[in-house]
Each structure stands twice: as C-alpha cells, then as structure tokens.
XYZ file of C-alpha atoms in Angstrom:
417
model
C 114.602 151.182 101.170
C 117.730 149.866 102.856
C 118.860 146.397 101.919
C 119.669 143.643 104.478
C 123.325 143.068 105.087
C 124.483 140.765 102.357
C 127.436 139.281 100.568
C 127.289 139.437 96.798
C 129.226 136.992 94.648
C 132.551 138.489 93.571
C 132.179 140.385 90.335
C 134.921 138.376 88.694
C 132.797 135.248 89.155
C 129.339 136.493 88.310
C 129.422 136.607 84.579
C 132.519 135.611 82.617
C 135.130 134.539 85.142
C 136.293 130.947 84.977
C 138.632 128.379 86.440
C 139.384 125.956 83.618
C 143.056 125.531 82.829
C 144.021 124.807 79.270
C 147.546 123.432 79.144
C 149.631 125.206 76.556
C 153.085 123.736 75.990
C 155.841 126.087 74.960
C 157.991 125.205 71.944
C 161.044 123.044 72.516
C 164.344 124.851 72.679
C 167.778 124.884 74.301
C 169.283 126.902 77.120
C 172.442 128.968 76.737
C 174.462 126.029 78.122
C 173.187 123.765 75.358
C 170.889 121.723 77.593
C 167.349 121.096 76.439
C 164.722 123.368 77.916
C 162.019 121.767 79.985
C 158.522 122.289 78.690
C 156.521 124.672 80.828
C 152.791 124.682 80.956
C 151.031 128.004 80.954
C 147.420 128.301 81.977
C 144.722 130.061 80.048
C 141.335 130.837 81.524
C 138.249 129.988 79.537
C 135.997 133.006 79.202
C 132.396 133.301 78.175
C 131.670 134.050 74.533
C 129.509 136.846 73.141
C 126.729 135.830 72.715
C 127.099 133.423 75.647
C 127.437 129.858 74.376
C 130.174 128.275 76.537
C 128.871 125.669 78.977
C 129.474 126.589 82.606
C 131.163 123.299 83.476
C 133.930 124.302 81.052
C 134.422 127.495 83.046
C 133.828 126.302 86.616
C 135.654 122.986 86.289
C 135.679 122.295 90.030
C 131.880 122.231 90.090
C 131.736 125.103 92.559
C 129.491 127.931 91.384
C 129.069 131.466 92.774
C 127.048 131.767 95.961
C 124.060 134.098 95.836
C 123.373 137.012 98.155
C 123.567 135.833 101.774
C 121.160 137.428 104.260
C 121.046 136.680 107.964
C 117.682 135.787 109.440
C 115.973 138.469 111.480
C 114.690 138.594 115.041
C 113.879 135.192 116.597
C 115.734 133.279 113.884
C 119.042 135.106 114.244
C 120.461 132.182 116.285
C 120.482 130.058 113.131
C 123.529 131.884 111.778
C 125.783 130.520 114.533
C 123.998 127.275 115.417
C 126.366 124.291 115.113
C 123.402 121.953 114.750
C 122.031 123.961 111.821
C 125.441 124.098 110.146
C 125.747 120.310 110.414
C 122.302 119.891 108.863
C 123.251 122.209 106.022
C 126.444 120.263 105.334
C 124.470 117.022 105.162
C 122.049 118.483 102.643
C 124.857 119.807 100.486
C 126.495 116.371 100.230
C 123.454 114.902 98.442
C 124.265 115.134 94.692
C 120.572 115.472 93.832
C 119.919 118.237 96.343
C 123.253 120.033 96.565
C 123.146 123.805 96.539
C 125.529 123.674 93.571
C 122.623 122.619 91.346
C 120.596 125.749 92.032
C 123.719 127.960 91.959
C 124.720 126.585 88.582
C 121.271 127.438 87.239
C 121.487 130.887 88.800
C 124.852 131.618 87.173
C 123.436 130.566 83.804
C 120.565 132.973 84.445
C 122.894 135.866 85.327
C 125.106 135.424 82.274
C 122.242 134.967 79.813
C 120.219 137.881 81.141
C 123.278 140.159 81.182
C 123.591 139.660 77.436
C 119.839 140.011 76.915
C 119.594 143.261 78.882
C 122.380 144.716 76.771
C 121.076 143.622 73.372
C 117.257 143.743 73.497
C 116.194 146.804 71.523
C 113.019 148.196 69.929
C 112.562 146.799 66.441
C 113.315 143.220 67.461
C 110.550 140.640 67.259
C 109.535 138.778 70.382
C 110.574 135.577 68.616
C 114.109 136.917 68.117
C 114.257 137.942 71.767
C 113.209 134.596 73.236
C 115.264 132.532 70.780
C 118.428 134.423 71.714
C 117.741 133.904 75.409
C 116.796 130.248 75.126
C 119.750 129.379 72.886
C 121.974 130.859 75.580
C 120.304 128.918 78.377
C 120.547 125.635 76.478
C 124.234 126.162 75.749
C 125.343 127.379 79.180
C 123.392 124.803 81.168
C 124.539 122.137 78.663
C 121.023 120.926 78.095
C 120.517 117.195 78.235
C 118.843 115.900 75.069
C 118.540 112.240 76.051
C 115.181 112.680 77.715
C 116.668 112.335 81.205
C 115.809 115.946 82.060
C 119.088 116.551 83.873
C 119.414 120.218 82.919
C 117.721 122.695 80.624
C 115.121 125.431 80.333
C 112.894 125.671 83.398
C 109.851 127.096 81.613
C 109.057 129.075 78.444
C 110.679 132.501 78.403
C 108.081 135.117 79.282
C 108.150 138.092 76.914
C 105.202 140.108 78.205
C 104.553 143.572 76.806
C 102.649 146.488 78.368
C 99.256 145.411 79.790
C 100.143 141.726 79.414
C 101.687 140.799 82.754
C 102.473 137.094 82.395
C 102.269 133.821 80.434
C 102.979 135.146 76.949
C 105.711 133.716 74.781
C 105.467 133.800 70.982
C 104.048 130.820 69.132
C 105.381 129.940 65.682
C 104.537 132.653 63.162
C 104.127 135.423 65.748
C 105.442 138.669 64.223
C 105.052 140.977 67.246
C 107.698 143.730 67.175
C 108.987 145.527 70.271
C 108.265 149.279 70.179
C 110.118 152.225 71.739
C 107.399 153.035 74.281
C 106.800 149.416 75.299
C 107.372 148.074 78.803
C 108.805 144.557 78.456
C 108.845 141.869 81.153
C 111.399 139.076 80.636
C 110.886 135.977 82.804
C 113.584 133.289 82.439
C 113.689 129.798 83.931
C 116.721 127.511 84.232
C 116.845 124.106 85.898
C 119.570 121.694 86.945
C 118.341 118.284 88.116
C 114.896 119.771 88.580
C 116.008 122.676 90.761
C 114.481 125.674 89.018
C 115.786 129.233 89.093
C 112.883 131.597 88.381
C 113.837 135.245 88.005
C 112.421 138.150 86.007
C 113.142 141.781 85.171
C 111.547 144.632 83.242
C 112.988 146.815 80.471
C 111.811 150.175 79.196
C 113.455 152.298 76.529
C 112.386 155.831 77.434
C 111.814 157.354 80.872
C 108.017 157.646 81.078
C 107.608 154.517 83.188
C 110.821 154.660 85.223
C 108.790 155.135 88.416
C 106.751 152.001 87.680
C 109.900 149.913 87.347
C 111.350 151.463 90.501
C 108.173 150.625 92.438
C 108.198 146.979 91.431
C 111.918 146.502 92.019
C 111.561 148.073 95.476
C 108.535 145.893 96.240
C 110.355 142.710 95.218
C 113.377 143.601 97.325
C 111.000 144.233 100.222
C 109.510 140.771 99.768
C 112.983 139.233 99.698
C 113.938 141.135 102.850
C 110.810 140.096 104.765
C 110.924 136.410 103.749
C 112.291 133.871 106.198
C 111.693 130.705 108.178
C 108.377 130.752 110.116
C 107.357 134.048 108.486
C 103.670 134.398 107.596
C 103.208 134.936 103.862
C 100.353 137.351 104.651
C 102.825 139.639 106.416
C 105.105 139.575 103.376
C 102.190 140.495 101.109
C 101.214 143.425 103.308
C 104.782 144.772 103.308
C 105.026 144.423 99.526
C 101.756 146.254 98.933
C 102.697 149.108 101.251
C 105.923 149.739 99.347
C 104.463 149.194 95.869
C 101.544 151.541 96.354
C 103.669 154.357 97.750
C 104.740 155.113 94.156
C 103.040 157.099 91.402
C 103.573 157.418 87.656
C 103.097 160.813 85.989
C 102.163 160.754 82.303
C 101.662 164.222 80.891
C 99.342 165.995 83.314
C 97.857 162.802 84.748
C 99.118 160.959 87.819
C 98.510 157.208 88.072
C 98.925 155.314 91.346
C 100.966 152.131 91.068
C 98.891 149.147 92.191
C 99.953 145.663 93.179
C 98.245 143.158 90.882
C 96.122 141.471 93.513
C 95.557 138.115 91.803
C 99.198 137.399 90.961
C 101.532 135.926 93.565
C 104.953 134.536 94.214
C 105.179 130.829 94.958
C 107.167 127.979 96.422
C 109.251 125.888 94.014
C 109.661 122.116 94.250
C 111.843 119.837 92.144
C 110.478 119.733 88.592
C 107.446 121.702 89.811
C 107.518 125.449 89.256
C 104.459 126.129 91.443
C 105.141 124.076 94.539
C 101.843 124.588 96.345
C 102.422 127.656 98.523
C 101.648 131.197 97.373
C 103.297 134.446 98.437
C 100.725 137.242 98.024
C 101.703 140.747 96.971
C 98.756 142.401 98.723
C 97.401 142.214 102.264
C 95.520 138.920 102.777
C 94.484 136.479 105.488
C 96.553 133.633 104.036
C 97.594 131.438 107.008
C 100.614 129.944 105.213
C 104.141 130.163 106.606
C 107.577 129.652 105.109
C 109.584 126.676 106.355
C 113.215 125.651 106.574
C 114.659 124.170 103.386
C 112.017 125.612 101.086
C 112.645 127.458 97.835
C 110.489 130.440 96.888
C 110.068 132.720 93.904
C 109.488 136.179 95.333
C 107.877 138.068 92.481
C 105.838 141.240 92.378
C 103.796 142.879 89.654
C 102.816 146.546 89.554
C 100.289 148.191 87.257
C 99.006 151.600 86.240
C 95.639 149.933 85.543
C 93.105 148.338 87.844
C 95.583 145.970 89.510
C 93.853 142.765 88.469
C 94.485 140.462 85.501
C 92.236 138.255 83.382
C 93.005 135.475 80.917
C 92.945 136.552 77.275
C 94.532 135.617 73.940
C 96.145 132.598 72.326
C 97.643 130.088 74.732
C 101.365 129.380 74.532
C 102.173 127.968 78.005
C 101.316 124.422 79.093
C 102.448 121.889 81.704
C 101.631 118.301 82.514
C 99.562 118.219 85.694
C 101.911 117.138 88.477
C 99.534 114.668 90.120
C 97.629 113.598 86.997
C 96.486 109.980 86.931
C 98.739 107.474 85.217
C 97.542 106.003 81.930
C 94.569 108.358 81.524
C 91.720 107.161 79.268
C 92.496 109.104 76.095
C 90.276 108.655 73.051
C 92.744 110.038 70.510
C 95.776 108.000 69.504
C 97.534 111.253 68.638
C 96.963 112.470 72.199
C 98.595 109.333 73.606
C 101.597 109.837 71.339
C 101.853 113.520 72.228
C 101.711 112.726 75.943
C 104.723 110.424 75.535
C 106.608 113.264 73.830
C 105.707 115.632 76.662
C 106.736 113.169 79.376
C 110.060 112.394 77.687
C 111.092 115.965 76.916
C 109.498 118.061 79.674
C 108.163 115.815 82.431
C 106.202 118.186 84.651
C 108.187 121.271 83.605
C 106.184 123.903 81.693
C 106.572 123.970 77.916
C 105.230 125.927 74.969
C 104.236 125.213 71.388
C 107.654 126.256 70.093
C 109.219 123.547 72.245
C 106.867 120.943 70.796
C 107.895 122.136 67.334
C 111.546 121.466 68.261
C 110.745 117.854 69.124
C 109.443 117.275 65.596
C 105.770 117.274 66.559
C 103.376 118.846 64.035
C 99.619 119.240 63.693
C 99.310 118.567 67.407
C 96.773 121.198 68.531
C 93.787 118.848 68.532
C 95.710 116.299 70.583
C 97.030 118.985 72.926
C 93.564 120.399 73.528
C 92.319 116.867 74.235
C 94.997 116.444 76.906
C 93.888 119.747 78.430
C 90.212 118.756 78.397
C 91.037 115.450 80.117
C 92.919 117.166 82.936
C 96.268 115.670 81.978
C 97.812 118.948 80.804
C 97.089 122.420 82.192
C 97.007 125.410 79.859
C 98.066 128.881 81.017
C 96.586 131.694 78.878
C 98.217 135.149 78.842
C 97.234 137.372 81.788
C 96.185 140.951 81.045
C 95.313 144.074 82.976
C 93.081 146.587 81.163
C 94.164 147.700 77.708
C 96.250 150.845 77.782
C 97.717 150.138 81.203
C 101.355 149.284 81.835
C 102.646 146.475 84.040
C 106.096 145.632 85.386
C 107.637 142.609 87.117
C 110.731 141.753 89.141
C 111.424 138.351 90.652
C 114.090 136.455 92.590
C 114.506 132.865 93.717
C 115.443 132.436 97.368
C 116.532 129.405 99.375
C 115.710 129.222 103.094
C 118.844 127.450 104.247
C 119.109 126.237 107.868
C 121.645 128.955 108.698
C 120.775 131.824 106.361
C 118.647 133.035 103.471
C 120.337 132.833 100.067
C 119.022 134.964 97.201
C 120.409 132.636 94.572
C 119.449 134.734 91.523
C 120.818 138.054 92.805
C 123.266 139.821 90.495
C 124.852 143.200 89.911
C 121.879 144.206 87.748
C 118.995 143.627 90.168
C-alpha cells in the first residue's frame, strides 16, 4: 500500500552521524618568514562504535535529535498543519524540559542505532540470552542509563525475544539456554525511555524465505495502522483497516496454503510517562471499541499476524513483571523479604516493566517467593508469555507515534522499517 507523504530523518543523522567537535591542536611550528605559526583547531566528528556503545549526548552535543517521519493529518484535521494557534501550542509544549519532543526523539535514535546493529548480527546458533544482552548493553550505553535510582533514562521494558508461536512477553530468565534455529521466526521488541517517555518498537527476523509473506503482511498492517491513526480517529476504524490488510495475505508452505490472521486478543496501546500501557487500546481486528485518539497522545501501533488460530493464551515461565501503576501505598505485606524487594523495584524500575534478569543485576537473589507474594497482593503484575497454537508462526511490527498539534510524528521510523 502507498505510504502517506512523509519526511524521513536524513540518513546521515539516523545511525552514526554526529555533531561533537573534538579540538585537535596542530603542532607548533614557524612560517617561512620565521614568525611563529598560530595554532589551528581542526574538528573531528564523533562516530558510533561497533557494537554501539557511545552515548548519544556525545554525538548530538546540541541536544537536538533526529525528527521522526512527519505525516500530515488527513481530511477534517488537515487545517492543523497550517494553524498558527496549533503551532504556538506545540512550541509551548516543546519548551518544557520534562515533556520536550527531544526526550522521545533521543530514545528513538537510541532504538534505531541499537536495532540496526542487532538486525545485522543476530544469526541462528545464538542463544536468546546472547541476543538480549547485546541489545540491552547497547541501549544502556547509548541512552547513558542513570544508575542513581532517579530513573532519568534507561531501558523501557525487557527486550522481547519471542520465537515462532510465542508472540509476546518472553525474555530469557537466568540459565535459559534456548538457541535460535535457522527456520525460526524471531520477534524483537525493544523499549527505550528518556525521562519516562518510552519508545516502543518491534520487528521480526527470519532466516530463510518460507515465511516472507507473513512478515510482509504484518509490516503492511502496521504501516496501515500508522497511516490511519490521528486526532479524533476511532480506534475501531483503525482495527478494521489493519485486519483487512493483514488478512489479505497468505503463506504457502509446501502444498498447503495458510491464511494470515490478525491475533484478535493482542492490541496496540497508548503510552504515558513511565507507563507502557497508558489505558487506551488500539485493536488489530474489527471491534465496537468506542475509544478515540486525542491531541498530544502517544501510541504504540503494533500488529501481530499468525498462521495459527489468531488468538493467544498465557503459557510458560514468567519473565515480565511491573509494579501496578495505581497500587496502594504501603501495602500490608506479610513477608519482610517482599517489603525489601518492593523497595528495590521502586528504586530501580518505578512503574516501568522489568524482568528477573534485571533483578539479578541489582544484586537481589532468592527473591521468587517475595516476588510471587507481591503479585498475589496486587502490588506487582506478572505477564506470562503469550502463545498461539504450537506449530504456528507469528510475526510482529510496531511503531511509536506522537499526535502533535500540527502533525503526526512516527518517532521510531527508520530506513529499515
């Protein structure tokens, strides 16, 4: 399908370009007339390393990060592009250091650079632990993760590393030895946050052509959702458009043809500060959801396609958790270890999702009983892996969009997807 008119960030800014000037003084010397030469300063641009480990503020020293894909609003909202009142409102928002668009754009540029390296280097034979560690080390370095407990910048949620029929909410726990295989279909879901503004974007990799059509269906469906999204748009209309595109595709395996189905009980979602699921859902099938999108909101437009039944169930060991956003303060916890663990969670993650590996990094050990107690008391929510039927294949693509007063910005858009 045709894309909306858009402006992509210049290629020389998207991945390794930088602005930082390192002053390099030339050696002292003399001119032909015997007078001393003046020192001249040459400039040298800082470039990203391979693997990416250079913090973005060392590259973009002016604090201005690449703008995402800009899309004009359609139909009744087209006036917003030229409205002086809307432009003034946008300028006011962007002057607030806590809400500035530069926060989300910085996170998006981290995402683009880290995923570019991941897409190039993930290969069959790697363990899922190797895959997520490489990604997360990159995110921590590029976003210059704050380790003081102030939660200024860091990982937005555990890196999803979902294989085949597992569509979402799997990341390896300690000791997991799962190895990526040649015929696997791998979904990578990466989160980055700056001052609580979360970039949530995902892609799918396959290593031989059997499921190319599945990936094409889901990418097309996600782009359709991005295109249809906008201020005052009904989320039900977006879901219907996504489903129509998704289910126009088929996957042929041998002599059997499988229709691609939208996974009906997975959705996109609004994103609030420090809250990955902000309260609104964006369906990927036709529904009667009365919700609408509003000015200033952030959304993750994500779609999932499957060769199976198009519905997921919870199954397997839990790795993903998050403190409940509106949980009561000072809950009545019976276990002293649970009280201590809750303090660790609040200091290091707040209400951002975390996984067991992240607890391990804080120095916590033998915490499962305490963690399960927090879950049972409604203080922490667990998120088990989500599976379609065994033997099916699932794919995912996702972008974060910002409904600015004057335009729609696809902040996570890159040259890759």
